[in-house]
XYZ file of C-alpha atoms in Angstrom:
614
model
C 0.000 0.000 0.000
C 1.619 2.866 -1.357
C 5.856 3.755 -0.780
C 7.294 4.264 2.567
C 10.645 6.184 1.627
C 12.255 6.963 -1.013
C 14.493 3.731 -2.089
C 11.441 1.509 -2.176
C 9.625 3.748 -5.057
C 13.441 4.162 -6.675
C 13.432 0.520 -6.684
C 10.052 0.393 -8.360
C 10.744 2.644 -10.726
C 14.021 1.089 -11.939
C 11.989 -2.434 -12.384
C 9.557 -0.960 -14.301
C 12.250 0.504 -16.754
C 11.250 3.818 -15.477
C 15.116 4.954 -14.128
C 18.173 5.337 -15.148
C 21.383 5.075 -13.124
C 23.788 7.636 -13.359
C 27.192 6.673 -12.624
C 29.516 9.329 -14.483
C 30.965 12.159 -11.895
C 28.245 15.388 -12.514
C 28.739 18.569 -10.361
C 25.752 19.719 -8.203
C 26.551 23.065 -8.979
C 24.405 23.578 -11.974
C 25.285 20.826 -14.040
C 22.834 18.244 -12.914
C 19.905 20.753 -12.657
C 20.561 20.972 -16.350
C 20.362 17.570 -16.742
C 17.021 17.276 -15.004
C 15.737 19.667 -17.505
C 16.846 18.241 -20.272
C 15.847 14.801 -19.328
C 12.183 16.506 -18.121
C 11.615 18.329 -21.731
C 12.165 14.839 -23.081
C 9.951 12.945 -21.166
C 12.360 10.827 -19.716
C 12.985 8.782 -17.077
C 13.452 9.030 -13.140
C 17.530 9.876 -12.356
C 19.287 8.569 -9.546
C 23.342 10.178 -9.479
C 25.267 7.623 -7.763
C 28.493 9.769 -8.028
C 27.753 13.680 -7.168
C 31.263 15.156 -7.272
C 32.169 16.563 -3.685
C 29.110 14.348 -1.725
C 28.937 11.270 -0.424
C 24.875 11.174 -0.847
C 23.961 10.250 -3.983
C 20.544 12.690 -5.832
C 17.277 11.413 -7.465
C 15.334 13.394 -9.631
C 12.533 13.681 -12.386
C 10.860 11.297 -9.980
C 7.289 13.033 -10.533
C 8.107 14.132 -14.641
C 5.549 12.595 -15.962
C 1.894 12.264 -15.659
C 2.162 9.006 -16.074
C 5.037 8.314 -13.464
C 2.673 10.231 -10.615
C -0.302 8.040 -11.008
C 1.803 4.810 -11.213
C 3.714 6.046 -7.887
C 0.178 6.954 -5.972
C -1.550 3.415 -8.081
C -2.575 1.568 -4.758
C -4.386 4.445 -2.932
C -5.872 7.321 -6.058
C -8.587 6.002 -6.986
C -9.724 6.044 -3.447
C -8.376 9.355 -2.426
C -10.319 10.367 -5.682
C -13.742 8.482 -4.949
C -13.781 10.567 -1.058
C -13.302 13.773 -2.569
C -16.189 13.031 -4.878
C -18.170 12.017 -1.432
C -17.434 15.198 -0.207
C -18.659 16.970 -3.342
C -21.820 14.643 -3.300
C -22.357 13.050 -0.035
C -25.413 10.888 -1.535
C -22.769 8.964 -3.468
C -22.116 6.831 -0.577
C -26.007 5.487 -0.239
C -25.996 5.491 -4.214
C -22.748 3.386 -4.665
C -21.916 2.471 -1.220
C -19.496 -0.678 -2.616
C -17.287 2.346 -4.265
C -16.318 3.126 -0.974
C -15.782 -0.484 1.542
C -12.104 1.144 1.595
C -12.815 4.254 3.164
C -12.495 3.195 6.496
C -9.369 2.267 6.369
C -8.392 5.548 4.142
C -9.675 7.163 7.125
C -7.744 5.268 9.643
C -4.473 5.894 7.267
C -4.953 9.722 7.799
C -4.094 9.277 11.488
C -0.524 9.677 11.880
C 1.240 7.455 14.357
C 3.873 7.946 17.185
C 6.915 6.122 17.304
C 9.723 5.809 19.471
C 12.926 5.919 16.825
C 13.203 5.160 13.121
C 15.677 5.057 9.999
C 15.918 8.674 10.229
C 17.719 9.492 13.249
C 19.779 6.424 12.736
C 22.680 8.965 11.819
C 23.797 13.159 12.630
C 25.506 14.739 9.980
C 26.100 18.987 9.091
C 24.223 20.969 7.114
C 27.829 21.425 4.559
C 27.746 17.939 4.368
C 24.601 17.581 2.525
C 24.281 17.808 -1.606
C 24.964 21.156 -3.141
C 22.238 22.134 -5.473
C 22.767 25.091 -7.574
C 20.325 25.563 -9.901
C 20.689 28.992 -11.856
C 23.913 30.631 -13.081
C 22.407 33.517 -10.201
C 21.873 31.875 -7.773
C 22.641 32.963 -4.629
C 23.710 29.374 -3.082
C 22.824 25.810 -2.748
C 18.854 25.215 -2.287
C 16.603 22.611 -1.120
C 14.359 21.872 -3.683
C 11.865 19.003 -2.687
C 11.641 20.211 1.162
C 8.859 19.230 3.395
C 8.397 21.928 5.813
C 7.038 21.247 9.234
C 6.033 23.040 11.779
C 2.816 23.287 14.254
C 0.988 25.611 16.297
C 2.700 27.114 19.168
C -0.739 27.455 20.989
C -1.934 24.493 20.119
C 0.978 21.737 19.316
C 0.288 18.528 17.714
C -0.431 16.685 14.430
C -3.745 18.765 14.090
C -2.570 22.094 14.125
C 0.202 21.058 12.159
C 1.385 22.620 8.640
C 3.392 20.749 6.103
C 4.623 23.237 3.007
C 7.315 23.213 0.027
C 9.252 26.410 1.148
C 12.243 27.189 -0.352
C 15.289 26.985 1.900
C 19.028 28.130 1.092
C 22.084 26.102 2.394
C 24.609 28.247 1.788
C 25.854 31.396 0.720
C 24.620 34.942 1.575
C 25.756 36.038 5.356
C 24.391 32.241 6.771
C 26.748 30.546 9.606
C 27.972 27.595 8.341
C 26.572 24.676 9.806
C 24.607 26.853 11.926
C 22.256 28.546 10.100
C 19.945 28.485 6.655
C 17.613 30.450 5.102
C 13.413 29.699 4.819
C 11.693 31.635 2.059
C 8.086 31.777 2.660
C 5.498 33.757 0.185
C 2.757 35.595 1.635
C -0.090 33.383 2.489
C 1.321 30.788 3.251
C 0.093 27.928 6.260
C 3.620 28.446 8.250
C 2.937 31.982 8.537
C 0.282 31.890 10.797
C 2.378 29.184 13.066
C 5.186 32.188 13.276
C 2.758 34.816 13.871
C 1.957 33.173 16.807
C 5.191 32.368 17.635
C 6.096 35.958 17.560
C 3.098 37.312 19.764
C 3.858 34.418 22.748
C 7.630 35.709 22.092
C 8.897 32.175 21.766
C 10.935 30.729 18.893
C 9.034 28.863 16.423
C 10.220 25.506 15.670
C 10.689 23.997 11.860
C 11.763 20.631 10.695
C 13.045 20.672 7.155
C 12.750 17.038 5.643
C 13.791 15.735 2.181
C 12.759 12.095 0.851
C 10.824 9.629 2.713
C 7.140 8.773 1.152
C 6.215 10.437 -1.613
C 2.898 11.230 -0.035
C 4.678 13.809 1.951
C 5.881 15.408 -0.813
C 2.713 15.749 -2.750
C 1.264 16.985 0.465
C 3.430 19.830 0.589
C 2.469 21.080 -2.350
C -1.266 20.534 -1.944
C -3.731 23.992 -1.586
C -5.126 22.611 1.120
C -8.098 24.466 3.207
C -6.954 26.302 6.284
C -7.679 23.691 9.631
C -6.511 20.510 7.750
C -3.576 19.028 8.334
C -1.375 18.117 4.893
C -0.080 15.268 7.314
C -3.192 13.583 7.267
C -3.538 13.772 3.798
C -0.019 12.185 3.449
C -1.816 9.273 5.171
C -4.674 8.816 2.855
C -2.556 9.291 -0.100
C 0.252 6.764 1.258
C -1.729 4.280 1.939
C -0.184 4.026 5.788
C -0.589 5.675 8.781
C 2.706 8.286 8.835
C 4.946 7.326 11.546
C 6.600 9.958 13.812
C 9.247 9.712 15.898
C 9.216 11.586 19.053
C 11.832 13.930 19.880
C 12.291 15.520 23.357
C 11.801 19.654 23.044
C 11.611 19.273 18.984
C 9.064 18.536 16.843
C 8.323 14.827 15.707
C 10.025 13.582 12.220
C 8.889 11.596 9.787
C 10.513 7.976 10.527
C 10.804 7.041 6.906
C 12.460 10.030 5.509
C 15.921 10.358 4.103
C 17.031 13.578 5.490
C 15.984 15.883 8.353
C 17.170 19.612 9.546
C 15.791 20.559 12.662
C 16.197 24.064 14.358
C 14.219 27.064 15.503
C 13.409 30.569 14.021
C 14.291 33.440 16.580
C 11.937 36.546 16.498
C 12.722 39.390 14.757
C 15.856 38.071 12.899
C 15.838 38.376 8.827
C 18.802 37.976 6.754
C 19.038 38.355 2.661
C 18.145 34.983 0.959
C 18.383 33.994 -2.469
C 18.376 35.264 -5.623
C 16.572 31.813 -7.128
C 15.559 31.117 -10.288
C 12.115 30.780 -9.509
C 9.239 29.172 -11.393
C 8.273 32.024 -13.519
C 11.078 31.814 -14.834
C 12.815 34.872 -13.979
C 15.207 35.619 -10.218
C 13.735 35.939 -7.179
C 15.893 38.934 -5.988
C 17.721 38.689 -2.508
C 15.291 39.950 0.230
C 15.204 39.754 3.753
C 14.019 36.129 5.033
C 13.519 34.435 8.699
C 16.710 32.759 9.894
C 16.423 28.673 10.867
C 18.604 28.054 13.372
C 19.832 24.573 12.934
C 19.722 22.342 15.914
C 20.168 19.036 14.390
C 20.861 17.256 10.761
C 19.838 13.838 10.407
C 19.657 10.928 8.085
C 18.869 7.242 7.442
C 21.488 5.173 6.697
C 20.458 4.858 2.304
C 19.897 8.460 2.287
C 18.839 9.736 -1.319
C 18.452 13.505 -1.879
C 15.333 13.559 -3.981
C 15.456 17.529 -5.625
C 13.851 19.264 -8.431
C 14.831 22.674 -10.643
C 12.171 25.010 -11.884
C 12.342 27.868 -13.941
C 10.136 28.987 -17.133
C 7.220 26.303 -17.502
C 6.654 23.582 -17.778
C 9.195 21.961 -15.425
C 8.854 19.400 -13.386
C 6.393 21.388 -10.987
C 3.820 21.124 -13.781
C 3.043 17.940 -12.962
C 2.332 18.640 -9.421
C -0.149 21.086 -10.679
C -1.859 18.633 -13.204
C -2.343 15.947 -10.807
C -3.499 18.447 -8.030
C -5.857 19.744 -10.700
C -7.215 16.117 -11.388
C -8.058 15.347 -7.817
C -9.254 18.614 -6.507
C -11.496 19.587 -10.115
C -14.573 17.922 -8.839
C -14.377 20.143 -5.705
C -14.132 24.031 -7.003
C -18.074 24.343 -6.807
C -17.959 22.863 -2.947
C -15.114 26.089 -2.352
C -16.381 28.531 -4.458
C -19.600 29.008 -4.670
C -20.857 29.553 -8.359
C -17.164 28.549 -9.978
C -17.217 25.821 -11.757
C -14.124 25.409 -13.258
C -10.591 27.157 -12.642
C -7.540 27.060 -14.542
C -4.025 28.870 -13.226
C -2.278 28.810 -16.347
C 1.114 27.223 -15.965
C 2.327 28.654 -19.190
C 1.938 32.230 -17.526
C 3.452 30.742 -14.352
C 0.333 29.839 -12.744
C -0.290 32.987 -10.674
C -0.180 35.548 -12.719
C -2.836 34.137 -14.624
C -6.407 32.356 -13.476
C -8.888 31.611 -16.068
C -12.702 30.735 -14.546
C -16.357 29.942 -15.305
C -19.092 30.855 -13.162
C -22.496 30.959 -13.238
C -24.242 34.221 -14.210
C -27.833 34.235 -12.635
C -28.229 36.924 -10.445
C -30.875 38.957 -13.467
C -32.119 35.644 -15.441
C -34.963 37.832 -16.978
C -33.076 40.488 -18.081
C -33.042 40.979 -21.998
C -28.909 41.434 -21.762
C -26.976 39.409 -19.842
C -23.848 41.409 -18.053
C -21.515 40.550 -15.482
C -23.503 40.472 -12.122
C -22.362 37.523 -10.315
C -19.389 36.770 -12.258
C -17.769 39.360 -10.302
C -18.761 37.886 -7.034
C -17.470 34.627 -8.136
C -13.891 36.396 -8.853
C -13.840 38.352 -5.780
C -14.503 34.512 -4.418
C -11.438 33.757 -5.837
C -9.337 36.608 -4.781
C -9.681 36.155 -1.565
C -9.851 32.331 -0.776
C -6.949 29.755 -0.659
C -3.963 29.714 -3.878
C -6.381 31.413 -5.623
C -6.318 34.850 -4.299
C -2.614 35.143 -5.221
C -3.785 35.021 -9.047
C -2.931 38.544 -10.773
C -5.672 38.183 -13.730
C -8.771 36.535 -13.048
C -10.670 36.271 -16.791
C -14.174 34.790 -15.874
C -16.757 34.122 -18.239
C -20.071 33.263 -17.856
C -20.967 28.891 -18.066
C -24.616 30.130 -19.621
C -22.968 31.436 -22.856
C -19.825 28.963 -23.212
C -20.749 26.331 -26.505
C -21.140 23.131 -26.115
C -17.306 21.758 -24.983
C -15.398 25.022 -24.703
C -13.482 25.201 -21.376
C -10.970 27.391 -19.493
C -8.698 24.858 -20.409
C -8.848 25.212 -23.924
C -6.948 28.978 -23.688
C -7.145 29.787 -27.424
C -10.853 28.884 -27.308
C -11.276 30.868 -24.231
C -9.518 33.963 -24.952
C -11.725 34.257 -28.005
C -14.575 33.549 -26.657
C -14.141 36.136 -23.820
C -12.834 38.759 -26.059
C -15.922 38.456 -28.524
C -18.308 39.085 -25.411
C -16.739 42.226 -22.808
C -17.623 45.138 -22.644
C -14.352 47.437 -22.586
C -16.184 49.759 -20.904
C -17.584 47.982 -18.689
C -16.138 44.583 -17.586
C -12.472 45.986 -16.623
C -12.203 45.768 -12.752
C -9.088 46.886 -11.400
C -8.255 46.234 -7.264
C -5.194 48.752 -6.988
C -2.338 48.946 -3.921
C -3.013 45.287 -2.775
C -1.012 42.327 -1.764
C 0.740 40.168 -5.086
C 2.722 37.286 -5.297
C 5.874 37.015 -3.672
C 7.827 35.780 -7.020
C 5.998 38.933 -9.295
C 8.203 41.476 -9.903
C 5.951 43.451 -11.917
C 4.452 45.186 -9.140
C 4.987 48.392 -7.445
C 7.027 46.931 -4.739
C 8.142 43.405 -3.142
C 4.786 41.718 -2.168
C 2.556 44.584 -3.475
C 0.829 45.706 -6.976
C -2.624 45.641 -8.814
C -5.032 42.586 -10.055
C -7.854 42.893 -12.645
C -10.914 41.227 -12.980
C -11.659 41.243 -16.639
C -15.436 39.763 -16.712
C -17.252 38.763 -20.007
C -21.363 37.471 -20.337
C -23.951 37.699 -22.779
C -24.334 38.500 -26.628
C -21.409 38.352 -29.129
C -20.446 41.828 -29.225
C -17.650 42.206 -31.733
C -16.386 40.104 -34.645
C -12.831 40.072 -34.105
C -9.959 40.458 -36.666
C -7.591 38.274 -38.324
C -5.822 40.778 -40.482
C -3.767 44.304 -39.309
C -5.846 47.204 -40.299
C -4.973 48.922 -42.893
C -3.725 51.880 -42.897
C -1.803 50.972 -39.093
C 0.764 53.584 -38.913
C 2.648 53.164 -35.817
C 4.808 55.772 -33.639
C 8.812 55.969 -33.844
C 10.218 53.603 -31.551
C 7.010 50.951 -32.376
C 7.174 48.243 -34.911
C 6.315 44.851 -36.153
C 3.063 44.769 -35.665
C 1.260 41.121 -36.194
C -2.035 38.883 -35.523
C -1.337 37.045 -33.135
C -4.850 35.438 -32.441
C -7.968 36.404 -33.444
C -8.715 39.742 -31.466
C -5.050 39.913 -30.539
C -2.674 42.187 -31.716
C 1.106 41.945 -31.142
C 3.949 44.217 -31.780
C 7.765 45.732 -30.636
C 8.083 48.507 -28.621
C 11.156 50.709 -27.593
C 13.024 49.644 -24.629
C 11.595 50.595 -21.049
C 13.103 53.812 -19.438
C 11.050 54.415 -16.466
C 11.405 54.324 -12.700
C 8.840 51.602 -11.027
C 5.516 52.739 -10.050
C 5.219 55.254 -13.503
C 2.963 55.360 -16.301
C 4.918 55.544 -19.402
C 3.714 58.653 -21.660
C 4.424 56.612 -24.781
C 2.110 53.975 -24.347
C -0.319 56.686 -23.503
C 0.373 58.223 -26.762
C 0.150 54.868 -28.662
C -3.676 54.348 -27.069
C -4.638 57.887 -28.300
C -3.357 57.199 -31.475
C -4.887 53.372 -32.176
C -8.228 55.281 -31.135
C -8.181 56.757 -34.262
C -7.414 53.662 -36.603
C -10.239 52.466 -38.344
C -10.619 48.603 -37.400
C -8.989 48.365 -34.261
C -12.066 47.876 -31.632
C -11.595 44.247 -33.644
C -8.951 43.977 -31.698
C -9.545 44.689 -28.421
C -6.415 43.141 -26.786
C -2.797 44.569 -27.914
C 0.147 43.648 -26.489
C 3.512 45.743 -26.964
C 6.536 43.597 -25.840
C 10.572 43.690 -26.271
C 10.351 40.984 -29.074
C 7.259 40.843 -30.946
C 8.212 37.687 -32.837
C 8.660 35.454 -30.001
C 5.781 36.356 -27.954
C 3.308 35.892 -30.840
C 5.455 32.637 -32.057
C 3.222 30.379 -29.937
C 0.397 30.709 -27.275
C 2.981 29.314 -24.444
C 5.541 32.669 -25.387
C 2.089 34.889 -25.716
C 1.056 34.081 -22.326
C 4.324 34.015 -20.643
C 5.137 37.283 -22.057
C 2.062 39.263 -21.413
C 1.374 37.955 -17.730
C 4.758 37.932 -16.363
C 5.677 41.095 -17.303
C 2.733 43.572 -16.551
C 0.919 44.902 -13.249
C -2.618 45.666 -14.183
C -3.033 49.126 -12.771
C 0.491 50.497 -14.184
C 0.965 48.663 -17.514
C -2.332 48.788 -19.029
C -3.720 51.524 -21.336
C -6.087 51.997 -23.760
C -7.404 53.191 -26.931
C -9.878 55.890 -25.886
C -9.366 55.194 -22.563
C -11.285 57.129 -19.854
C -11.719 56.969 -16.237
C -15.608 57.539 -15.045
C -16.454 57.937 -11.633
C -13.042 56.151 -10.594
C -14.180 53.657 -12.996
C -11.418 52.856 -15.848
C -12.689 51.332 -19.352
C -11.661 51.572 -22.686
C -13.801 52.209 -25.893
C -11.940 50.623 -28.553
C -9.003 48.242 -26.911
C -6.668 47.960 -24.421
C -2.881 48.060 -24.632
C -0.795 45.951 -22.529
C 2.529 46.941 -21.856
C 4.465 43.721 -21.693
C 8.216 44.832 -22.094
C 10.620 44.227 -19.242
C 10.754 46.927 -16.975
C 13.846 48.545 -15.403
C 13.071 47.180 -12.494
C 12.421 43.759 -13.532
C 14.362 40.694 -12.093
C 15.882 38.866 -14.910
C 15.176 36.265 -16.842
C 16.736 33.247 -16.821
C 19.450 32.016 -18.731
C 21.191 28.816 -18.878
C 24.930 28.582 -18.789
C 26.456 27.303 -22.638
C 29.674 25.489 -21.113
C 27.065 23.188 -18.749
C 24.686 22.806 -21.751
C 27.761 21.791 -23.666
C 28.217 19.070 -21.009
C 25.085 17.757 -20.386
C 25.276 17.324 -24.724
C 27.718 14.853 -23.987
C 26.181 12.610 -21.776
C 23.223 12.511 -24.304
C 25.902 11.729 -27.118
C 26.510 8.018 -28.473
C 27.869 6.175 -25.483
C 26.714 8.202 -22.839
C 24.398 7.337 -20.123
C 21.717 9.626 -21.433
C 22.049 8.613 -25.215
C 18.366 8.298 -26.696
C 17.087 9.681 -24.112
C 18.173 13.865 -24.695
């Protein structure tokens, strides 16, 4: 029932033919994160690196690359996990089909984690320097945990209920950390462990965290799970397992998983930050160095077969993208039970998942009216904004389910963005929430933590027919150029390079609204985007939506042609511009290094142990 550490689903793996062994001396320091991409983009197998130059612990990875790998991992226990989360959608399902579910008993029993006295885990102490090496990005401001399983509980209320378990970056070394002594714990904004250290902070006691790498895989998925507020991902680390997680017991620390391969256990003092990162972070740009709690590192521990399971992420889809498909796939079912009126959701990995949430919700609130117009749509995205992952997205495009043709879903973006654009009302169905609290990773606010979202609602009648073909007579500004369809309704061209300070309007974009409100055609193209390179962001949807999502704040970097502002309303008559370029105050994108790429070649070269593979 479902793997207990690490080397028993490595073992798996390999006897399905799903693994290779990597024997050849690779360097941690970015060299085997490039391998891990490679091997990802190519669908390949699960990596174990038996000989990591400098450490005496080998590293796994690609472990959860493909769709296909996570559902044979989680085989013995999904389909249950899947059929209670239907029960809790529809709880008549259990009288209707009550042989579905003989197994939920036990699934319920598995949730329980268990106490133990000692386990493979503790079996040996070792120092935070000792431990693999990660560096991931050229930038990057040290070695990183990857895969970590973050643990902590409430101070006011310890124990397994109150607990949180979260995939928090943390930073080995570098930066001003003690060595040995000290490492650094990135947490975004809204996240479960927050609440533990606010609490922390008003008792004025140290909060204590457990870092743990490897053991079941359950653990890991259950890191990385939006769970509600109030339920512990521990217990769903149970359910999905297939076992009841055991925990040993440690006197005046908190209890660690038995089964897993590593463990760093220390304390966060109040009040202390220091600079962590920067990180090439999953939207595939640096996460700048900013100042971070301190974990003061007690213990490091380790089973005797240790395996350092890690991941890299950077521009999507990486590996992470398959966390977010298979959370999608068991949690779908349940958006209606959350949000009330939602029926589907879609955070866009392409766009790097929060800067971009597509949605369909019901519009009823006027059902007689002649028109239909966004009513409760917009209580449906201000649902959205502020419940769970969700209310971290940036954009929130919602149409209405009563207009959508047969099939269409958020899912199907092209479909969606066309069908969305063919219904708003410019003037109407722009809804801008200005000075509020962003994603941690978006540097295309006005400041670390803090810029603008939009809700950009669509319902009722066809309203436009939107164009294929540039409008003649387009004649663009000095500094503007290359102007191309990208979709239908979408226009796409190059603009000059970005020159002003953050937080600033940029007087030529204003210009280039007031002059596309005079071109004949263009309300048939009611989105434009200007960006640094208009042939690669209108090369394919994935570039289009990476482009124009990453790289904006609503309030600051969108105009419009015949734009107005009403009653501190803000709508456009004809279009709206979106000012994609990178801004001076951008964090860079990410770019791999050629003399590693020229290395990790080789290995994929006749004779190597990743020929046929990359």
């Amino acid at each position: 029932m479902g793997y207990r550490n690490t080397r028993d689903c490595l073992d798996a793996l390999e006897a399905k033919g799903d693994l290779v062994r990597i024997d050849k001396s690779v360097d941690a320091e970015l060299e085997i994160g490039a391998i891990q991409r490679r091997v990802f983009q190519a669908k390949g197998p699960a990596l174990l690196f038996n000989n990591v130059r400098g450490c005496r612990f080998p590293m796994a990875a690609n472990i959860y690359g493909t769709r296909e790998r996570m559902r044979f991992i989680f085989r013995d226990t999904l389909e249950t996990v899947e059929r209670l989360m239907k029960l809790k959608l529809d709880p008549m399902e259990l009288l209707k089909h009550p042989w579905r579910y003989l197994k939920a008993p036990v699934t319920a029993w598995h949730t329980l984690p268990r106490r133990v006295g000692s386990g493979p885990v503790t079996a040996n102490e070792t120092t935070v320097s000792s431990l693999p090496r990660l560096k991931s990005w050229p930038m990057d401001g040290g070695a990183y945990v990857t895969l970590p399983q973050v643990y902590s509980e409430d101070p006011s209320n310890p124990g397994f209920a109150g607990s949180n378990l979260g995939m928090y970056r943390v930073q080995l070394t570098g930066n001003e950390y003690e060595k040995d002594r000290e490492v650094g714990l990135h947490y975004q904004i809204h996240r479960g462990i927050g609440h533990h250290h606010a609490e922390a902070i008003r008792r004025g006691v140290p909060l204590k965290v457990n870092v743990v790498v490897g053991g079941a895989p359950s653990m890991t998925l259950a890191a990385m799970m939006p769970l509600p507020e109030g339920l512990a991902e521990l217990f769903f680390a149970g359910a999905l397992g297939g076992h009841r997680i055991p925990m040993v017991r440690r006197p005046g620390g908190l209890p660690i998983p038995a089964q897993a391969d590593f463990c760093i256990c220390g304390h966060v003092t109040l009040g202390e930050e220091k600079p962590e990162g920067p990180f090439g972070d999953h939207l595939g740009y640096y996460s700048l160095a900013h100042g971070f709690p301190v974990l003061k590192v007690d213990k490091v521990f380790h089973r005797d077969d240790a395996v350092w399971p890690f991941t890299t992420v950077g521009r999507p889809p990486q590996e992470d993208t398959m966390f977010g498909q298979f959370v999608h796939e068991l949690t779908a079912e349940l958006v209606p039970s959350v949000f009330s009126g939602v029926h589907e959701v879609h955070a866009v990995d392409a766009a790097g998942v929060h800067p971009l949430l597509l949605a369909v919700g019901s519009e009823r609130y006027v059902p007689y009216a002649a028109e239909r117009q966004p009513q409760e749509l917009l209580t449906n995205a201000m649902a959205l904004l502020g419940n769970t992952q969700t209310s971290l997205s940036k954009y929130v495009l919602i149409a209405a389910r009563e207009d959508l043709p047969y099939g269409l879903t958020c899912h199907d973006v092209p479909g969606f963005f066309r069908h969305l654009l063919e219904r708003a009302d410019l003037t109407r169905d722009l809804h801008f929430i200005t000075r509020t609290t962003i994603d941690t990773l978006d540097y295309s606010g006005i400041s670390l933590n803090q810029g603008s979202k939009l809700v950009f609602a669509a319902a009722g009648s066809r309203k436009r027919e939107l164009g294929t073909e540039l409008p003649s007579g387009l004649d663009l500004p000095r500094g503007f150029r290359d102007p191309q369809v990208f979709a239908p309704g979408i226009l796409v061209l190059k603009g000059p390079k970005h020159r002003r300070k953050r937080d600033q309007q940029d007087p030529a974009l204003e210009r280039l609204g007031e002059l596309f409100a005079r071109v004949e055609g263009i309300e048939r193209f009611p989105m434009i985007v200007v960006a640094d390179d208009a042939n690669f962001t209108a090369a394919n949807w994935d570039n289009f939506l990476w482009v124009t999502f990453t790289r904006s704040d609503p309030a600051t970097d969108i105009y419009g042609a015949g734009g107005f502002t009403h009653a501190k309303h803000w709508g456009a008559e004809k279009a709206i511009v979106i000012d994609a370029r990178l801004k001076t105050y951008h964090a860079p994108p990410l770019e791999p290094d050629p003399e590693v790429e020229r290395r990790v070649d080789e290995l994929g070269a006749k004779g190597g142990p990743l020929h046929g593979i990359i």
